[in-house]
Structure formats: structure tokens, C-alpha cells
PDB file of C-alpha atoms in Angstrom:
ATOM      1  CA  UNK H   1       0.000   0.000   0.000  1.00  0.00           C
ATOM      2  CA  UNK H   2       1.829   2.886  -0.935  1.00  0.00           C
ATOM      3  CA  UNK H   3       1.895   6.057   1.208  1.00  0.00           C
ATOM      4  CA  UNK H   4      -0.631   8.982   1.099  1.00  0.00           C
ATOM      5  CA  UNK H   5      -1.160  12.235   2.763  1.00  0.00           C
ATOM      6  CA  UNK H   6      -5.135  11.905   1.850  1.00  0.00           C
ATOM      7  CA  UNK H   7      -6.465  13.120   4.874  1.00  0.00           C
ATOM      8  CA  UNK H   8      -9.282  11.271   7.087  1.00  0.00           C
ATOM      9  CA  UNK H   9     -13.271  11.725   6.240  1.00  0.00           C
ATOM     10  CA  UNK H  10     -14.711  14.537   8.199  1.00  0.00           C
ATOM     11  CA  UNK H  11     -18.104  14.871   9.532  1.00  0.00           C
ATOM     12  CA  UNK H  12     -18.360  18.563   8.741  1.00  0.00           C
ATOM     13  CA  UNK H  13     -21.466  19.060  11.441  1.00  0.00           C
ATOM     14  CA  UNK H  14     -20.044  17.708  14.389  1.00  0.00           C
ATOM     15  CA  UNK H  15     -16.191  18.940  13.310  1.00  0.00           C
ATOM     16  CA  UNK H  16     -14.895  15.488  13.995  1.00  0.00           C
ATOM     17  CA  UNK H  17     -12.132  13.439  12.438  1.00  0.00           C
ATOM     18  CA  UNK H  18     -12.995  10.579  11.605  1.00  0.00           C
ATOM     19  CA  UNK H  19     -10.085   7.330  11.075  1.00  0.00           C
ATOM     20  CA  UNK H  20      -9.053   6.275   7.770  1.00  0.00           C
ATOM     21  CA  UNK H  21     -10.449   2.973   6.831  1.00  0.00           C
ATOM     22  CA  UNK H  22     -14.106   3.295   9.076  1.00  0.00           C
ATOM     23  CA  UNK H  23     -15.837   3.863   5.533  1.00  0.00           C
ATOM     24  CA  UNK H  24     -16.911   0.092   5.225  1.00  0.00           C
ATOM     25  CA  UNK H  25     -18.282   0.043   9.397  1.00  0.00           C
ATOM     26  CA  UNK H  26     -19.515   3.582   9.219  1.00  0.00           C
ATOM     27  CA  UNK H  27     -21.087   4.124   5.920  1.00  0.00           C
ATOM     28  CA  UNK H  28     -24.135   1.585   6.182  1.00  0.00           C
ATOM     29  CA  UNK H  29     -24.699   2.478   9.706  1.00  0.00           C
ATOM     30  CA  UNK H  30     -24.958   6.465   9.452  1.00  0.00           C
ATOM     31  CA  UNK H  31     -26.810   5.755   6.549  1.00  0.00           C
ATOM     32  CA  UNK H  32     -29.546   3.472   7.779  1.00  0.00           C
ATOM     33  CA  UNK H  33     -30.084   6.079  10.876  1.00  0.00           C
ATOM     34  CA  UNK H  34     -30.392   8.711   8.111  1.00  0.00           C
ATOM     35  CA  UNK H  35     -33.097   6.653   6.383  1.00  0.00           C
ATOM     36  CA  UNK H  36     -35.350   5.752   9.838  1.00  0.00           C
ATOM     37  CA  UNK H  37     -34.733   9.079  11.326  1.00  0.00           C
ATOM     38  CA  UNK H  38     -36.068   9.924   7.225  1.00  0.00           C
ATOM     39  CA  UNK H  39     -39.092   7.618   7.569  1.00  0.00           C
ATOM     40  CA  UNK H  40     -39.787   7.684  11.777  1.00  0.00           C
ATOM     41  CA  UNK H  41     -41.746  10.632  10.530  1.00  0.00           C
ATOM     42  CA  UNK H  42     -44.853   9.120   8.814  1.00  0.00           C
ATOM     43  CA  UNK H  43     -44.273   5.125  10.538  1.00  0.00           C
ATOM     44  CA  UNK H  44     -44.437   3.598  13.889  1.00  0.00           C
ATOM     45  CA  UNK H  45     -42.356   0.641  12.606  1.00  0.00           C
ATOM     46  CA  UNK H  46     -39.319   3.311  11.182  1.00  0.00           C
ATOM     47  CA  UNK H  47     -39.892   4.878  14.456  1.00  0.00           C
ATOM     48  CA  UNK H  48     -38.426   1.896  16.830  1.00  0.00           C
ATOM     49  CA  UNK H  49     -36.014   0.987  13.901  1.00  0.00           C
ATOM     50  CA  UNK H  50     -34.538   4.712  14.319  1.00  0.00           C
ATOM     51  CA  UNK H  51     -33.166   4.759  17.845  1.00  0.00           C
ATOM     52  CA  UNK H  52     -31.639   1.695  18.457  1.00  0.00           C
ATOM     53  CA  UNK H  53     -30.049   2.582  14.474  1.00  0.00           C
ATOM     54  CA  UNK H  54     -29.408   6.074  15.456  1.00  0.00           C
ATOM     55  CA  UNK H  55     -27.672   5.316  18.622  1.00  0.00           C
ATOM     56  CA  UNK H  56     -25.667   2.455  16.623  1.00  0.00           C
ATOM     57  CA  UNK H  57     -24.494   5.542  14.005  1.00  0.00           C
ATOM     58  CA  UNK H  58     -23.361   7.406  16.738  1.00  0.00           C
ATOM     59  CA  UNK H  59     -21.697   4.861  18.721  1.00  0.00           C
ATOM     60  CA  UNK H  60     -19.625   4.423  15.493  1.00  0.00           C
ATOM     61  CA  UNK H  61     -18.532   8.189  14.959  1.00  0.00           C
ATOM     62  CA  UNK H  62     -16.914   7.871  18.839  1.00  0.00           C
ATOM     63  CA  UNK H  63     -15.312   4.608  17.935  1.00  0.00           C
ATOM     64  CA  UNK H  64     -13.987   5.622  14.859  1.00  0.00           C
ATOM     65  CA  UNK H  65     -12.784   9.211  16.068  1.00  0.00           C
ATOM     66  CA  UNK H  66      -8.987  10.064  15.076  1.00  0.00           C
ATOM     67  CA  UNK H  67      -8.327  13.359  17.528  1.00  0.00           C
ATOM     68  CA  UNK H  68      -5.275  15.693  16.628  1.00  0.00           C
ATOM     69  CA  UNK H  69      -2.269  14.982  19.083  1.00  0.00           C
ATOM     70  CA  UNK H  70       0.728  17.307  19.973  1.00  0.00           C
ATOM     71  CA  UNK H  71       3.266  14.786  20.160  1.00  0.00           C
ATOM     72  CA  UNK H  72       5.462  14.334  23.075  1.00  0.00           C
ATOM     73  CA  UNK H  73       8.901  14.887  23.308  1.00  0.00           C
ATOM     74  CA  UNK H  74      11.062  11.591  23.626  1.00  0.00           C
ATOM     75  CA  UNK H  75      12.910   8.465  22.122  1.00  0.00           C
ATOM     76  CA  UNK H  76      10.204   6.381  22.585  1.00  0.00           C
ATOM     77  CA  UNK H  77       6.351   7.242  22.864  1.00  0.00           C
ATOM     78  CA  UNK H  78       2.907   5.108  22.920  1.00  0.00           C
ATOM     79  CA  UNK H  79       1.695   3.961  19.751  1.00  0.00           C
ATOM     80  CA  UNK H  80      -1.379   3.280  20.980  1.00  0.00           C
ATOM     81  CA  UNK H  81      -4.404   4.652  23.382  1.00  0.00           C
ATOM     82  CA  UNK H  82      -5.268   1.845  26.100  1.00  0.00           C
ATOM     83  CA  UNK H  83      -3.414   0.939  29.243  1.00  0.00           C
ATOM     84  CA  UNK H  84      -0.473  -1.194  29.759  1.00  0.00           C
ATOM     85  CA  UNK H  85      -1.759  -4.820  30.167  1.00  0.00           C
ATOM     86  CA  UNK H  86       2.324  -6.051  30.707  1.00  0.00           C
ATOM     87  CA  UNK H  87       5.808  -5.482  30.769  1.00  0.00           C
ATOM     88  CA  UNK H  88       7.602  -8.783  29.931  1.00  0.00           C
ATOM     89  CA  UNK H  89      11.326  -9.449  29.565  1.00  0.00           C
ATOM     90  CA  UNK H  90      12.320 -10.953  25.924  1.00  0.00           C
ATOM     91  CA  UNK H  91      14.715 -13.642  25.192  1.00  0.00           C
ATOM     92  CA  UNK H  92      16.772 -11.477  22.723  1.00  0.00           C
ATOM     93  CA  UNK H  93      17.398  -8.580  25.916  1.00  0.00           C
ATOM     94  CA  UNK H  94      14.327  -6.446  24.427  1.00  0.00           C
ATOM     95  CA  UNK H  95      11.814  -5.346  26.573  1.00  0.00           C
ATOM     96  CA  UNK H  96       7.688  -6.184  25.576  1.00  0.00           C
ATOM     97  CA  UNK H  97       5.316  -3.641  26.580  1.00  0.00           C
ATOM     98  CA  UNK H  98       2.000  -4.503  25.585  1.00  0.00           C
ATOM     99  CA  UNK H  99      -1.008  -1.947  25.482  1.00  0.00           C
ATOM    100  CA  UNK H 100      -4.792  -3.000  25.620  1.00  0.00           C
ATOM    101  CA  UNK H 101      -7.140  -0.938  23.963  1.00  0.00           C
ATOM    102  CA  UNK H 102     -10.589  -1.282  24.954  1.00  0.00           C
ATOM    103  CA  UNK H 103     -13.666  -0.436  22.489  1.00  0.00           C
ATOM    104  CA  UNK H 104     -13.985   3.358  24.245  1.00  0.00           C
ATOM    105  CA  UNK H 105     -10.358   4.159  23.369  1.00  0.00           C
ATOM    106  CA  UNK H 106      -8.935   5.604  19.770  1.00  0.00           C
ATOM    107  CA  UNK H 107      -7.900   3.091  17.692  1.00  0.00           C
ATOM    108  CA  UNK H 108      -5.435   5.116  15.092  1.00  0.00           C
ATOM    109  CA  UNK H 109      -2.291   3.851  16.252  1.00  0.00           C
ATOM    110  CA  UNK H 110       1.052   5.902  15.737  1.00  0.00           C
ATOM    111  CA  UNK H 111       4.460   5.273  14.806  1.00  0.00           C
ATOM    112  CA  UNK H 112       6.283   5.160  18.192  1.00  0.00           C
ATOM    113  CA  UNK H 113       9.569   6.656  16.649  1.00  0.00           C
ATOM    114  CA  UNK H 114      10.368   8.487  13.640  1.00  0.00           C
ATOM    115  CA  UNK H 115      12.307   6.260  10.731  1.00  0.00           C
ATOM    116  CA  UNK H 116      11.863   4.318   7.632  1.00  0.00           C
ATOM    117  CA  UNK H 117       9.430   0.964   7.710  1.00  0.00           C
ATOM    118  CA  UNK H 118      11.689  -1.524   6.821  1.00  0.00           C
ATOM    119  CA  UNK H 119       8.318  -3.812   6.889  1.00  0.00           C
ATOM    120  CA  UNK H 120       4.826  -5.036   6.762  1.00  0.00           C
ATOM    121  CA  UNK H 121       3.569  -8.309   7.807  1.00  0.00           C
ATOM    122  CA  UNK H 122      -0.128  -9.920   8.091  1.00  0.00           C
ATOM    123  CA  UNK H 123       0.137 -12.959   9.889  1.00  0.00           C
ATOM    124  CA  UNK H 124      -3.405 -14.220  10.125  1.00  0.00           C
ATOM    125  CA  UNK H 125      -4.373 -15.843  13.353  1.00  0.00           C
ATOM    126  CA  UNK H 126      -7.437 -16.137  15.942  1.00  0.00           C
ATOM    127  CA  UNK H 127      -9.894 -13.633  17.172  1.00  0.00           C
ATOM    128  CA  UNK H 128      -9.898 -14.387  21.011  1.00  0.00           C
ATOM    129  CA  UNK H 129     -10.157 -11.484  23.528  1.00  0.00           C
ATOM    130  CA  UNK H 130      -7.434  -9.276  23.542  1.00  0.00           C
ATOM    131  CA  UNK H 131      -6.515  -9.145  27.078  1.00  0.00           C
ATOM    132  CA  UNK H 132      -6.329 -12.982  26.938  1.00  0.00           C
ATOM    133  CA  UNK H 133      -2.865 -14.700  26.830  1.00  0.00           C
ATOM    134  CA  UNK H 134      -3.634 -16.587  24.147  1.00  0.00           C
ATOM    135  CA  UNK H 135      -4.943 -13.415  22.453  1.00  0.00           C
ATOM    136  CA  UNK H 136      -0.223 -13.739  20.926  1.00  0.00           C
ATOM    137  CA  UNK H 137      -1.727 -16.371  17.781  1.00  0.00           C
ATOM    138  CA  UNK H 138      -4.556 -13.509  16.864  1.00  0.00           C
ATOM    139  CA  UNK H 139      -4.517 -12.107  13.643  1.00  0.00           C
ATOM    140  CA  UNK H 140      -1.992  -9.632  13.433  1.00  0.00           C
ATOM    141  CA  UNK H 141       0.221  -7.419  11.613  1.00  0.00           C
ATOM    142  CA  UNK H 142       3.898  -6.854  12.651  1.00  0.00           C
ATOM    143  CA  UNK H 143       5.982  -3.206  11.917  1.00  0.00           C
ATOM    144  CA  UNK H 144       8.912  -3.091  11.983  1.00  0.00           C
ATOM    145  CA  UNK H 145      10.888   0.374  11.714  1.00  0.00           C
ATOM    146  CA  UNK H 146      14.865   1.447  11.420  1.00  0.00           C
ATOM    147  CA  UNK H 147      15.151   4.158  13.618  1.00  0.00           C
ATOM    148  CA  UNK H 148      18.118   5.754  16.089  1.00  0.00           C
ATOM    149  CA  UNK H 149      17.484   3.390  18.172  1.00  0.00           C
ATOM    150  CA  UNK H 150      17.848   0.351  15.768  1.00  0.00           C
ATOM    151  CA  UNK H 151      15.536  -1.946  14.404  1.00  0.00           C
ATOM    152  CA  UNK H 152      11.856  -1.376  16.985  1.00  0.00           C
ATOM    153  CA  UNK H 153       9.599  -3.660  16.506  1.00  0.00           C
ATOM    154  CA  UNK H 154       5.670  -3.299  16.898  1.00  0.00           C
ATOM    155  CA  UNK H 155       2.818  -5.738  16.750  1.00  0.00           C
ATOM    156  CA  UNK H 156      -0.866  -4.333  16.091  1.00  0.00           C
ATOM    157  CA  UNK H 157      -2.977  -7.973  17.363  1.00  0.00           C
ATOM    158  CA  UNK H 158      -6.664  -8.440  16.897  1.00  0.00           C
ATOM    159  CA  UNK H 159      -9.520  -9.408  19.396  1.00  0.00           C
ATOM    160  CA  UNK H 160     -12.781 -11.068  19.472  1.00  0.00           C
ATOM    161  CA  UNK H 161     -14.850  -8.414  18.040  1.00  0.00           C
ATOM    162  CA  UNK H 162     -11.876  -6.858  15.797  1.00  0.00           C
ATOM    163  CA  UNK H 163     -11.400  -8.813  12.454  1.00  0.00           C
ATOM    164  CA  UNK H 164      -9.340  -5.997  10.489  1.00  0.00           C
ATOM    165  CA  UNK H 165      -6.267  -4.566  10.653  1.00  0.00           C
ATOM    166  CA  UNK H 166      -5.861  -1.515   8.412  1.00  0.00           C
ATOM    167  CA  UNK H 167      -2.236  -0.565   7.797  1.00  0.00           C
ATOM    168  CA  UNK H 168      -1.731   3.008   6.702  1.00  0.00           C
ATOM    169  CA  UNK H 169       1.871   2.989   5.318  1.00  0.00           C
ATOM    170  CA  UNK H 170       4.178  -0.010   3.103  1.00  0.00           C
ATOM    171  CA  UNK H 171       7.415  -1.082   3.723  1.00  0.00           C
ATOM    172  CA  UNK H 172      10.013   1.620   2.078  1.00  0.00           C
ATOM    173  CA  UNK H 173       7.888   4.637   4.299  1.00  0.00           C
ATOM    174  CA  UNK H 174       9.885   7.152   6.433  1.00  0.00           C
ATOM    175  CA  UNK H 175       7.600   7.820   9.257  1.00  0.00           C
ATOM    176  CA  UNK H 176       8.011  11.216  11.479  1.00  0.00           C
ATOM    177  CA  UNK H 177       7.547  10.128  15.684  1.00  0.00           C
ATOM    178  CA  UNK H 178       3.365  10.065  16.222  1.00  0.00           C
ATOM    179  CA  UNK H 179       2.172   9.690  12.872  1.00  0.00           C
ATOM    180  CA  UNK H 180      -0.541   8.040  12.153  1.00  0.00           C
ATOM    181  CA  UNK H 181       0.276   4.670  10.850  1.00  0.00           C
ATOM    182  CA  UNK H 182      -2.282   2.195  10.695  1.00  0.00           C
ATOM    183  CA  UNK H 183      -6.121   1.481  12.268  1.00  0.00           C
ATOM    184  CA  UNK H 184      -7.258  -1.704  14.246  1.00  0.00           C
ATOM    185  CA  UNK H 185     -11.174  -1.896  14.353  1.00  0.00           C
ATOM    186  CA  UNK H 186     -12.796  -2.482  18.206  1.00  0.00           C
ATOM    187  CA  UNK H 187     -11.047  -4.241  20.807  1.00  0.00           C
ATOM    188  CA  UNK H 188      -7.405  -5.158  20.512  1.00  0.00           C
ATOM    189  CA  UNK H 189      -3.823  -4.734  21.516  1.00  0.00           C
ATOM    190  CA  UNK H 190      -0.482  -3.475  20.318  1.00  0.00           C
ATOM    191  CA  UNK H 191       3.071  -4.164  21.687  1.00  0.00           C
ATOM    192  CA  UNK H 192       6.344  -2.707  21.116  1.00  0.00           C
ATOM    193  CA  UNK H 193       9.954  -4.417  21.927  1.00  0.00           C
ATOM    194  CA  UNK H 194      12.365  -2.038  23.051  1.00  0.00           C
ATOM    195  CA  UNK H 195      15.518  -2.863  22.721  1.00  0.00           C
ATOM    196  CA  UNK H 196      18.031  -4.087  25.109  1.00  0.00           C
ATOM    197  CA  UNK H 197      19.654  -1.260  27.394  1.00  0.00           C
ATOM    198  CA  UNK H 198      16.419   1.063  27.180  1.00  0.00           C
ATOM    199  CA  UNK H 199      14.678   0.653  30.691  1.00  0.00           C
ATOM    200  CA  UNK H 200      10.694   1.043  30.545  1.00  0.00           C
ATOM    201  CA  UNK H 201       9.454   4.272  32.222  1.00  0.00           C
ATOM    202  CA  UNK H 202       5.287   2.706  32.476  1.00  0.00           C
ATOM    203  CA  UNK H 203       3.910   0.631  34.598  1.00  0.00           C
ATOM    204  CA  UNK H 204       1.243  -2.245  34.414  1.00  0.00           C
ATOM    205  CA  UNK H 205      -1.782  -0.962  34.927  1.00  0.00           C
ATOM    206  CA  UNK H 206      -1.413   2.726  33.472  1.00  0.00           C
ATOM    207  CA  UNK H 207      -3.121   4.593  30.840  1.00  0.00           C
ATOM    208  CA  UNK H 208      -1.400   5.576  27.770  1.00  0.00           C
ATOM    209  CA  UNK H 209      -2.083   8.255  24.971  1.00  0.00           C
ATOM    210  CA  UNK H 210      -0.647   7.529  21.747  1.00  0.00           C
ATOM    211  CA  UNK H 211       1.605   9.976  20.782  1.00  0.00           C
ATOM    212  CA  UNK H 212       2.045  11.867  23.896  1.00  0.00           C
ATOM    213  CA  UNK H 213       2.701   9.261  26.609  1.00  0.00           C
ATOM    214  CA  UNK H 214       6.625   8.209  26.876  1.00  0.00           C
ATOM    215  CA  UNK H 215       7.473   4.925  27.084  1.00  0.00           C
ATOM    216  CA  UNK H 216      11.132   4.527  27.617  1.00  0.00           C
ATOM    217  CA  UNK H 217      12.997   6.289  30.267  1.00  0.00           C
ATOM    218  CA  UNK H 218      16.482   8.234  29.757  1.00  0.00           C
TER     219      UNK H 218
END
């Protein structure tokens, strides 16, 4: 996919961003609430069909939200909204800190460090919860980016209700630190391996804002 400064779909009314790649969820929905709310009018029957439809349309405007971010200083910052679900020692001497994002959070994630994508990968998998262990085999697609810091690895997973990852850049990209780089629909989880020698500055258990909370610690 190659790279594109198109910028997101805008509901003009409400001034909202919205996140590339919610056309296919958001579309029908807005557009059945337009109809009811349309028809409610003149039918009992369009009348019950219009709340639960337009509370569905507007349940799907928060979800798919993509807020502007003044991005934090730092070598390392969240690439994700959602709190830290675990901090886990690798094999190699990198460092695993893995974010949950619930359904209520923004799920534009961002590149944690500015670089070039050195690549892209969809490794499809399972569609268990993702604040479930096993939640590792889910679909997924794995970044990884050349940066000052080396080679960073990140990991956008899917959950139960999640069954599409939408990557924003390709392989070949050079990303600034914060951009927006990709989209996971509902419920999920991203993790980033920092390398060896770069201590963690989070802790289980706290909230993160991608693009403005830090991750590593100097």
C-alpha cells in the first residue's frame, strides 16, 4: 500500500475526524439512521427501527474518532491509546510492553519513533479477547521500523470483536515520531519491543495516549 497524505473523512457538522479505513463500518450504519430518522416521521415501525439505528451511528462516529495529538517529546512514545496490560522481559534482551485498547479508546495507532518501515507483515491468526494470553496467535500485523534506536519492533494484534487490521503505510515509508500509521477496528492490543539497554518508564496498569505518553525512560 503505498503512502498517502489523503487526509481522514470529516463529519463537517459535528467537526470530527474521523479514522481512515471506518468507511466500510460507518457508511451503512450512518446511513440506515439517516433513512429511519427519514421515515420515523410518517411510521411507527421506522420509528423503533430509528433509535436503536441512530444510537448504533453514533456509537460508530466515537469509535472511529482520530483526535489531533501534539506529540510528546522523547525516544520512545505510545503507539497506541489503552493501558499497559504487561511489561515482559524478551529472550533477545528487548523489553515487551503490551497496550490493551478497549472499544472506548482511539484506535489510530502511531508510529512510536520516527524512521523508515523496513516492513509489513499480516500474519493471520485467531480472534480471542485481547486481554487474553492466548490473544499472541490472533490475527496480526507486525511493523517493523529502522530508527536511532535500531531496528523497533511493533505488533498491532486483533480481538474477538476486531477482524481488520488496516495498515496506513508499506514497507520503504519514512515515518516522522506520532504519525498516524495504521487502524485496528474495536477491541485489541499493540506491543512494542524495546531494545536491550532502554529501561521502561510505564507501569502495568497505566493509561497511555498515543503519541504523547513516553514509554522509555532516559
Amino acid at each position: 500500500m503505498p503512502h498517502s497524505q489523503t487526509s481522514a473523512p470529516r463529519d463537517s457538522r459535528l467537526g470530527v475526524r474521523l479514522a481512515r479505513g471506518a468507511s466500510p463500518w460507518l457508511l451503512p450504519t450512518v446511513a440506515t439512521a439517516a433513512l429511519s430518522l427519514t421515515r420515523a416521521r410518517k411510521s411507527g415501525r421506522w420509528a423503533a427501527v430509528a433509535v436503536p439505528a441512530t444510537a448504533l451511528a453514533a456509537g460508530m462516529l466515537w469509535f472511529f474518532r482520530d483526535p489531533e495529538r501534539e506529540i510528546a517529546q522523547g525516544r520512545v512514545i505510545s503507539p497506541a491509546d489503552g493501558v499497559v496490560q504487561s511489561i515482559m522481559p524478551w529472550k533477545d534482551g528487548r523489553t515487551r510492553v503490551a497496550i490493551f485498547m478497549s472499544p472506548l479508546n482511539v484506535h489510530v495507532n502511531r508510529a512510536p519513533l520516527a524512521g523508515t518501515v523496513t516492513s509489513v507483515e499480516h500474519i493471520p491468526g485467531g480472534f480471542v479477547p485481547a486481554f487474553n494470553k492466548e490473544s499472541e496467535n490472533n490475527e496480526r500485523v507486525v511493523w517493523h521500523f529502522d530508527t536511532e534506536l535500531g531496528d523497533i519492533e511493533m505488533v498491532q494484534i486483533a480481538g474477538a470483536v476486531a477482524r481488520r487490521i488496516v495498515p496506513y503505510l508499506s514497507a520503504g515509508t519514512k515515518v516522522e515520531q506520532g504519525e498516524r500509521i495504521g487502524l485496528i477496528r474495536f477491541g485489541s492490543r499493540v506491543d512494542i519491543y524495546l531494545p536491550e539497554g532502554v529501561e521502561v518508564a510505564v507501569e502495568v496498569g497505566q493509561a497511555t495516549t498515543a503519541g504523547v505518553t513516553r514509554i522509555d525512560r532516559d
